[in-house]
PDB file of C-alpha atoms in Angstrom:
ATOM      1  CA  UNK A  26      17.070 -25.063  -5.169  1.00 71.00           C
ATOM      2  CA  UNK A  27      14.462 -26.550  -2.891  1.00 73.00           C
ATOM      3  CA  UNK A  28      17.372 -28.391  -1.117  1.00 72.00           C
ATOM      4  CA  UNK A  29      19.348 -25.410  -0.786  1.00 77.00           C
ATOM      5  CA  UNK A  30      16.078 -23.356   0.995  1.00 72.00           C
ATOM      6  CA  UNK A  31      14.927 -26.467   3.114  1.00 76.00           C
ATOM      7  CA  UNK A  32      11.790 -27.031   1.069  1.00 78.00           C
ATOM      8  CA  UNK A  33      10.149 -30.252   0.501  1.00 80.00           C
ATOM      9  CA  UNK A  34       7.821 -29.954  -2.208  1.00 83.00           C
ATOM     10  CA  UNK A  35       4.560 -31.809  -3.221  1.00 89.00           C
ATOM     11  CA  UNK A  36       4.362 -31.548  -7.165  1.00 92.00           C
ATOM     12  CA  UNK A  37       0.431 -31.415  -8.935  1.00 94.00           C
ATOM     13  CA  UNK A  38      -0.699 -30.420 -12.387  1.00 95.00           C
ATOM     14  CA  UNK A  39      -3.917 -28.654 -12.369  1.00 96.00           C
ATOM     15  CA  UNK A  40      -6.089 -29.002 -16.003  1.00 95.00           C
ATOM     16  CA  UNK A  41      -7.972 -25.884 -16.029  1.00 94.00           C
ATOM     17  CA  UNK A  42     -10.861 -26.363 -18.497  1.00 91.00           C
ATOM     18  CA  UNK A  43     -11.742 -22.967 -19.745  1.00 87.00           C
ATOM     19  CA  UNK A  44      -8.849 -22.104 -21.186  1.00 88.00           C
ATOM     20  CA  UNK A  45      -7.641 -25.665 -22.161  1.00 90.00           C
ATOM     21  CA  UNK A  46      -4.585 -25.477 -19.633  1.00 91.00           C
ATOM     22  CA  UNK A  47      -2.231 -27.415 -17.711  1.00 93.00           C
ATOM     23  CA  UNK A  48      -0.863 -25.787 -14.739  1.00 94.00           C
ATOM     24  CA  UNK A  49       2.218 -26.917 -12.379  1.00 93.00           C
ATOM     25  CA  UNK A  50       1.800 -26.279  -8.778  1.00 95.00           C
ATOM     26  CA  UNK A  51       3.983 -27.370  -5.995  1.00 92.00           C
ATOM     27  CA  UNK A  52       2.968 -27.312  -2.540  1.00 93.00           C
ATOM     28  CA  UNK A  53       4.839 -26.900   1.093  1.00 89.00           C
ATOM     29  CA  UNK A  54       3.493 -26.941   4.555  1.00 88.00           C
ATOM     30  CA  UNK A  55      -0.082 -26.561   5.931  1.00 90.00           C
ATOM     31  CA  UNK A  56      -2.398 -23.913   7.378  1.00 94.00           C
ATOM     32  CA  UNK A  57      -4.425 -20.917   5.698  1.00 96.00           C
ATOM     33  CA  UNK A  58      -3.308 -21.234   1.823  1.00 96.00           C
ATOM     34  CA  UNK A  59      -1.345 -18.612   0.032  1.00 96.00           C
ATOM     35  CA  UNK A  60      -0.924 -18.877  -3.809  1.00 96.00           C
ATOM     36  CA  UNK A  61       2.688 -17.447  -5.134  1.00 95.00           C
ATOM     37  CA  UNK A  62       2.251 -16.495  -8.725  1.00 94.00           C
ATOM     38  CA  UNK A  63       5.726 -16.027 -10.975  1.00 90.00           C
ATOM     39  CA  UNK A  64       6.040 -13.157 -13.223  1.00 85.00           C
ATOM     40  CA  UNK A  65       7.430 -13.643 -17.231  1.00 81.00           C
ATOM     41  CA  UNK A  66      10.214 -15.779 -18.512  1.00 77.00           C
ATOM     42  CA  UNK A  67      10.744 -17.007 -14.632  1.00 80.00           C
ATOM     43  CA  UNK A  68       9.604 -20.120 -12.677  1.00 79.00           C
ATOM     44  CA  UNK A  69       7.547 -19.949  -9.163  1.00 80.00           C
ATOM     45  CA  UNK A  70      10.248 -21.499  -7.903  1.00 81.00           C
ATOM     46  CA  UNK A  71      11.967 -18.259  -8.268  1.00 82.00           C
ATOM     47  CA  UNK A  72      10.052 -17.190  -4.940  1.00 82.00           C
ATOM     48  CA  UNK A  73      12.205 -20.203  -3.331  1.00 80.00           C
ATOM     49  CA  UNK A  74      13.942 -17.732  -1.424  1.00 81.00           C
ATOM     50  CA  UNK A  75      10.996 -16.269   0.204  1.00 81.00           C
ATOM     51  CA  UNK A  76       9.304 -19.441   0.968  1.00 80.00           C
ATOM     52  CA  UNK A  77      12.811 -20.581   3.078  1.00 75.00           C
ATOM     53  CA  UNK A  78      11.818 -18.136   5.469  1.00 76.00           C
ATOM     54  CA  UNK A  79       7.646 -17.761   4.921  1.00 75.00           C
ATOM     55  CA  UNK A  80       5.785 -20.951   4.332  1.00 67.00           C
ATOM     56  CA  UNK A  81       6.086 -22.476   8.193  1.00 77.00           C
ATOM     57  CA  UNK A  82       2.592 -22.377   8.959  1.00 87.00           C
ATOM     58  CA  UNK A  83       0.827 -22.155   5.518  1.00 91.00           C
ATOM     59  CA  UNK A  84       0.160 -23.837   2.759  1.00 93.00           C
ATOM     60  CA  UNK A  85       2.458 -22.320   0.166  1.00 93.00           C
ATOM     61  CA  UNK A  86       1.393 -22.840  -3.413  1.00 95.00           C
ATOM     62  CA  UNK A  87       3.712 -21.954  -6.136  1.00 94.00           C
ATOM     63  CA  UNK A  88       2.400 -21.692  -9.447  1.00 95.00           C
ATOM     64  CA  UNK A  89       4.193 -22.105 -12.791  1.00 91.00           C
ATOM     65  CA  UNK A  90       1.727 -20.096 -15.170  1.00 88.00           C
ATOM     66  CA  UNK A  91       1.209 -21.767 -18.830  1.00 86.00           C
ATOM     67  CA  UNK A  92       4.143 -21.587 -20.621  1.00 83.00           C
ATOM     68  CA  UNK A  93       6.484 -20.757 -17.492  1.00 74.00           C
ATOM     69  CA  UNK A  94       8.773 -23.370 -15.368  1.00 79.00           C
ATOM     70  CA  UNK A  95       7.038 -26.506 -16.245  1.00 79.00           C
ATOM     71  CA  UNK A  96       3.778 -26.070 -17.132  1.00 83.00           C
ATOM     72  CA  UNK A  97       3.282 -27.056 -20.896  1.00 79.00           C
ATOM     73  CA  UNK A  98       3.020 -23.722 -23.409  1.00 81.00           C
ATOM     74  CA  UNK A  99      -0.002 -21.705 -23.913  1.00 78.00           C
ATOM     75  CA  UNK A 100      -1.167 -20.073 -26.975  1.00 77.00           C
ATOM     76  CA  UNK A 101      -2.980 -16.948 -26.011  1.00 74.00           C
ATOM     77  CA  UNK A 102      -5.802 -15.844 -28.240  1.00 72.00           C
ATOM     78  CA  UNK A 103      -5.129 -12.748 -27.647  1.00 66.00           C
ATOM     79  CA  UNK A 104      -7.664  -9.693 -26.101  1.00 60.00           C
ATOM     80  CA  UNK A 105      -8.846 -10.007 -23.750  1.00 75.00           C
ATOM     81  CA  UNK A 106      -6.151 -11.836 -21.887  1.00 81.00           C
ATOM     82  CA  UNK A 107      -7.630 -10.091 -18.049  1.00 84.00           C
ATOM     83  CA  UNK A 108     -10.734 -12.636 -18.664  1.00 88.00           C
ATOM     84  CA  UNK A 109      -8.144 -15.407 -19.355  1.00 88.00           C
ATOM     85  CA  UNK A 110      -6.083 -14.381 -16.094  1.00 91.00           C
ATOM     86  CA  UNK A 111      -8.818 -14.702 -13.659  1.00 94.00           C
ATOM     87  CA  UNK A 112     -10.041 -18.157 -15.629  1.00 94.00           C
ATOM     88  CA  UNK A 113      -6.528 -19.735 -14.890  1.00 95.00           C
ATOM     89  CA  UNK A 114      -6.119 -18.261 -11.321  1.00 97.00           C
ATOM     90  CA  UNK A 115      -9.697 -19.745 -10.509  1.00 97.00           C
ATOM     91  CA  UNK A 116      -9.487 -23.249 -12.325  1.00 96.00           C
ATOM     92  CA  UNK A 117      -5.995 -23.344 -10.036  1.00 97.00           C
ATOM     93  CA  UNK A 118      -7.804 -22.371  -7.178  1.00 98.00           C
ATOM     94  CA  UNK A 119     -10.832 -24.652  -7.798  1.00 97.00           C
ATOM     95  CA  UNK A 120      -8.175 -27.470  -8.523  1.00 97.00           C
ATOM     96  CA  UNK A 121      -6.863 -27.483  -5.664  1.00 97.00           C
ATOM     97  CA  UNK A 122      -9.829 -26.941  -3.480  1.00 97.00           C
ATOM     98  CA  UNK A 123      -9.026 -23.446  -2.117  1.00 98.00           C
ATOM     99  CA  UNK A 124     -11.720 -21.413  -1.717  1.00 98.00           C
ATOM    100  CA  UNK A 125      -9.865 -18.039  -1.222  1.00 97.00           C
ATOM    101  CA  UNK A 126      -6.029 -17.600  -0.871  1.00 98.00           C
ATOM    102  CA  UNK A 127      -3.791 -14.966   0.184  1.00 97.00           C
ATOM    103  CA  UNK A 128      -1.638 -13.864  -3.341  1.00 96.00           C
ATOM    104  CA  UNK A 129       2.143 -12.994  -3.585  1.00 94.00           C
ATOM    105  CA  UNK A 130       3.170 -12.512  -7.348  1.00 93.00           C
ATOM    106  CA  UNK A 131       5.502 -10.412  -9.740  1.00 89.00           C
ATOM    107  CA  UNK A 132       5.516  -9.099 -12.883  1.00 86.00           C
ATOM    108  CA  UNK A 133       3.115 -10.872 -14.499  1.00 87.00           C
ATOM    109  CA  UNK A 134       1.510 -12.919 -12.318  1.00 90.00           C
ATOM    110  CA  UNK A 135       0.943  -9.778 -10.123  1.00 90.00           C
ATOM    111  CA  UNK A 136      -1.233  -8.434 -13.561  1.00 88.00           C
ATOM    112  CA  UNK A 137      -3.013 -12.052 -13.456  1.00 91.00           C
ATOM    113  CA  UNK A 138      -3.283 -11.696  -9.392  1.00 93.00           C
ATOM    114  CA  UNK A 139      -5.067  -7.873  -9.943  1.00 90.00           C
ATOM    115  CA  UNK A 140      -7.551  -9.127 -12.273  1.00 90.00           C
ATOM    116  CA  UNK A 141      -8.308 -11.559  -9.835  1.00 95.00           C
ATOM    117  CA  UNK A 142      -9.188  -9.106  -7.375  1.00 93.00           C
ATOM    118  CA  UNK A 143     -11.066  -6.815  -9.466  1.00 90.00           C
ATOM    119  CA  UNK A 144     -13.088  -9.839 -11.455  1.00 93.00           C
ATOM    120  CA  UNK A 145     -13.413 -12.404  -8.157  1.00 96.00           C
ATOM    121  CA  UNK A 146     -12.472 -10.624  -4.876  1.00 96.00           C
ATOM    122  CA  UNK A 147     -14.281 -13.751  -2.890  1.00 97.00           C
ATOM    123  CA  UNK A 148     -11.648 -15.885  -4.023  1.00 97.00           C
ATOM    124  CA  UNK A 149      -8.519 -14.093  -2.431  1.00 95.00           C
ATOM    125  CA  UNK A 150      -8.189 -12.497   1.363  1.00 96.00           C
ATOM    126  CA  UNK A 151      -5.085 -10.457   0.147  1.00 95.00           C
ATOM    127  CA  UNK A 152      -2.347  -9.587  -1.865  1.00 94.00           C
ATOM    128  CA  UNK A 153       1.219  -8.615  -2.008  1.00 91.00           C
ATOM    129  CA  UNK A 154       2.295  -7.323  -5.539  1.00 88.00           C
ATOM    130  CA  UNK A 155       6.064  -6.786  -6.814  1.00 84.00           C
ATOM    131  CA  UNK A 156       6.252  -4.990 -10.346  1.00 76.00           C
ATOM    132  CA  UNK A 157       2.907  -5.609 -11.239  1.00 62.00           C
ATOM    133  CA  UNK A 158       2.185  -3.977 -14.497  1.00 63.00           C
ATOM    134  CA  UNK A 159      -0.302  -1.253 -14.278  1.00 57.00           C
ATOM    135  CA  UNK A 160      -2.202  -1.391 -17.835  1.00 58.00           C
ATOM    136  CA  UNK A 161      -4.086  -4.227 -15.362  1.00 56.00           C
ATOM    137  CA  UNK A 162      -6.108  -1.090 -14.584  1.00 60.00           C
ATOM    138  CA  UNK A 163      -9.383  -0.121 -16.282  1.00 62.00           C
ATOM    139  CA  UNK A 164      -8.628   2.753 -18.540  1.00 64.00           C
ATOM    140  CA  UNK A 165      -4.694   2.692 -18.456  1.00 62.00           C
ATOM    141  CA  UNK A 166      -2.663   2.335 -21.368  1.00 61.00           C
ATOM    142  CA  UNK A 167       0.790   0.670 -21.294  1.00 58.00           C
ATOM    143  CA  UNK A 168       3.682   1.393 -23.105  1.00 56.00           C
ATOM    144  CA  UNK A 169       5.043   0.992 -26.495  1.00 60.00           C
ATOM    145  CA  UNK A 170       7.551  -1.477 -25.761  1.00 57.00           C
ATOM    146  CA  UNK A 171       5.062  -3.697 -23.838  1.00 56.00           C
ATOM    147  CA  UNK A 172       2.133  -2.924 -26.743  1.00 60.00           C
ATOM    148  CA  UNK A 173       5.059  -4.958 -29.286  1.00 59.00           C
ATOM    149  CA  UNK A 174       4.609  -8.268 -27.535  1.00 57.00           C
ATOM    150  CA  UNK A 175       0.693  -8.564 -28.052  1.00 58.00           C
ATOM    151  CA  UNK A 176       0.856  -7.377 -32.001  1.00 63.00           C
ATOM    152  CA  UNK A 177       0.332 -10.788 -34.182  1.00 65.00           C
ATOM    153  CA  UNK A 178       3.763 -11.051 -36.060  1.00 69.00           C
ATOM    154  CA  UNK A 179       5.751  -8.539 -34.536  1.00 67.00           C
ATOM    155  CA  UNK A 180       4.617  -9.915 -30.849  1.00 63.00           C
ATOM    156  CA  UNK A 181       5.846 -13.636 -31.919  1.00 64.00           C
ATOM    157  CA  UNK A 182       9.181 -12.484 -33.380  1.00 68.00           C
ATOM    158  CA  UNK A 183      10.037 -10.209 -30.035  1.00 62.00           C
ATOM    159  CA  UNK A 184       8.919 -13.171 -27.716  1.00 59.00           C
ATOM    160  CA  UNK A 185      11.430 -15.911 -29.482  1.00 61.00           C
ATOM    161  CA  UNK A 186      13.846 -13.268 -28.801  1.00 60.00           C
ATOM    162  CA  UNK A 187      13.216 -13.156 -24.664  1.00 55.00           C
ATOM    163  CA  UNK A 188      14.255 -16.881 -24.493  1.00 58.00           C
ATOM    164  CA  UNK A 189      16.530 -17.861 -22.007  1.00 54.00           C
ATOM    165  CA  UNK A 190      20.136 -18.212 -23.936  1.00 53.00           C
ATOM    166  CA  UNK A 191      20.800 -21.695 -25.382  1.00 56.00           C
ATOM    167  CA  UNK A 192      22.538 -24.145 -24.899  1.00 60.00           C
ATOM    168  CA  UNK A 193      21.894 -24.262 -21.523  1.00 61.00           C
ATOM    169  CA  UNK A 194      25.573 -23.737 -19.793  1.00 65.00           C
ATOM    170  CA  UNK A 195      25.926 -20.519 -21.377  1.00 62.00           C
ATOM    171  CA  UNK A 196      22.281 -19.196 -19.916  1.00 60.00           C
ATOM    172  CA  UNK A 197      23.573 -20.770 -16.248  1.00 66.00           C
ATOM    173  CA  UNK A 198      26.596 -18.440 -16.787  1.00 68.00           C
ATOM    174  CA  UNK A 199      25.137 -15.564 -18.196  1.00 59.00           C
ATOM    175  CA  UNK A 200      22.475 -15.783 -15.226  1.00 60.00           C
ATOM    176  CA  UNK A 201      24.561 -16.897 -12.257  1.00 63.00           C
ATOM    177  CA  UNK A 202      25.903 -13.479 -11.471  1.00 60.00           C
ATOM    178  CA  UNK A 203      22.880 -11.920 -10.678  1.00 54.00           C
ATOM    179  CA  UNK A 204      20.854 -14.608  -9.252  1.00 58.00           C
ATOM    180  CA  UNK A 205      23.835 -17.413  -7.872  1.00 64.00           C
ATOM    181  CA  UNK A 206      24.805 -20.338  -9.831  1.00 68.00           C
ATOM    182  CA  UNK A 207      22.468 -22.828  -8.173  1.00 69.00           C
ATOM    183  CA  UNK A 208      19.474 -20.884  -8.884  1.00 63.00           C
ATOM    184  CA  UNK A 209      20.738 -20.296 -12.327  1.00 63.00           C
ATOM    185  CA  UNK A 210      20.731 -24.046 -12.504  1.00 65.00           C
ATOM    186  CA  UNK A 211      17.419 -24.404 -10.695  1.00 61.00           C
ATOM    187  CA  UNK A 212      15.839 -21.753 -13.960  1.00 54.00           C
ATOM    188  CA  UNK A 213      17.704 -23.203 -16.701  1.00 42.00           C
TER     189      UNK A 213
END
């Protein structure tokens, strides 16, 4: 994928000590930093196609959060996960000797990215969020649907079942009409 978008990437693992977490970063170009941060069930590399045409100029940093791309599992504790966010997003951050960054995430990472800026705005200069889930918000309440994936047993059972497809030709060819069949490679 990095070939295909003209990306030469500089691979480091960041061990965050509070939570006990290994983090995958890979890094591209130089200047004023900005942190990419992938959403659920997807690699940062997923933001490959942005960084073709962004990084020149900056130091892009794409993060793999625990338990995405290749950054080794994580097993949440559970509530309150918005004091974990920040904790991960800073021991990157701190890591990698960036003081404050400007954020692009999705999904998920754009919840972990939102906590940053309510918890530590010091550490980031802006942010750009796709899809971010709102219940990041003081007082809002999420959904149902969502609430299933935090309960204890119920939460663990509807996880396993958001897997990518195994083995892993048939998730390449269930995924590579929507996304192409060499970034269906590049995520499977």
């Amino acid at each position: 994928m990095c070939d295909h978008y003209g990306l030469e990437p500089r691979e480091r693992w960041v061990d965050v000590a509070d939570p006990a977490v290994r983090v995958r970063v890979q890094e591209f170009g130089d200047g004023p930093p900005v942190v990419y941060v992938n959403g659920i069930a997807t690699p940062g590399m997923g933001f490959a196609p942005l960084l073709g045409r962004l990084h020149p100029g900056f130091r892009s940093v794409v993060v793999d959060l625990p338990g995405h791309g290749l950054s080794p599992p994580y097993r949440w504790p559970g509530p309150p996960v918005r004091g974990q966010a920040v904790a991960v997003l800073k021991g990157v951050l701190d890591g990698l000797a960036i003081e404050k960054a400007a954020f692009v995430a999705n999904s998920l990472g754009g919840m972990f990215v939102l906590a940053l800026a309510l918890d530590a705005p010091e550490r980031l200069t802006r942010a750009v969020l796709v899809g971010d889930p709102g219940v990041a918000l003081p007082g809002a309440r999420g959904n149902r649907s969502m609430g299933v994936l935090d309960a204890p047993l119920v939460g663990r059972v509807a996880q396993w079942g958001l897997r990518l497809p195994s083995p892993r030709f048939f998730a390449e060819a269930v995924m590579a009409d929507a996304i192409g069949r060499g970034a269906a490679r590049a995520l499977s």
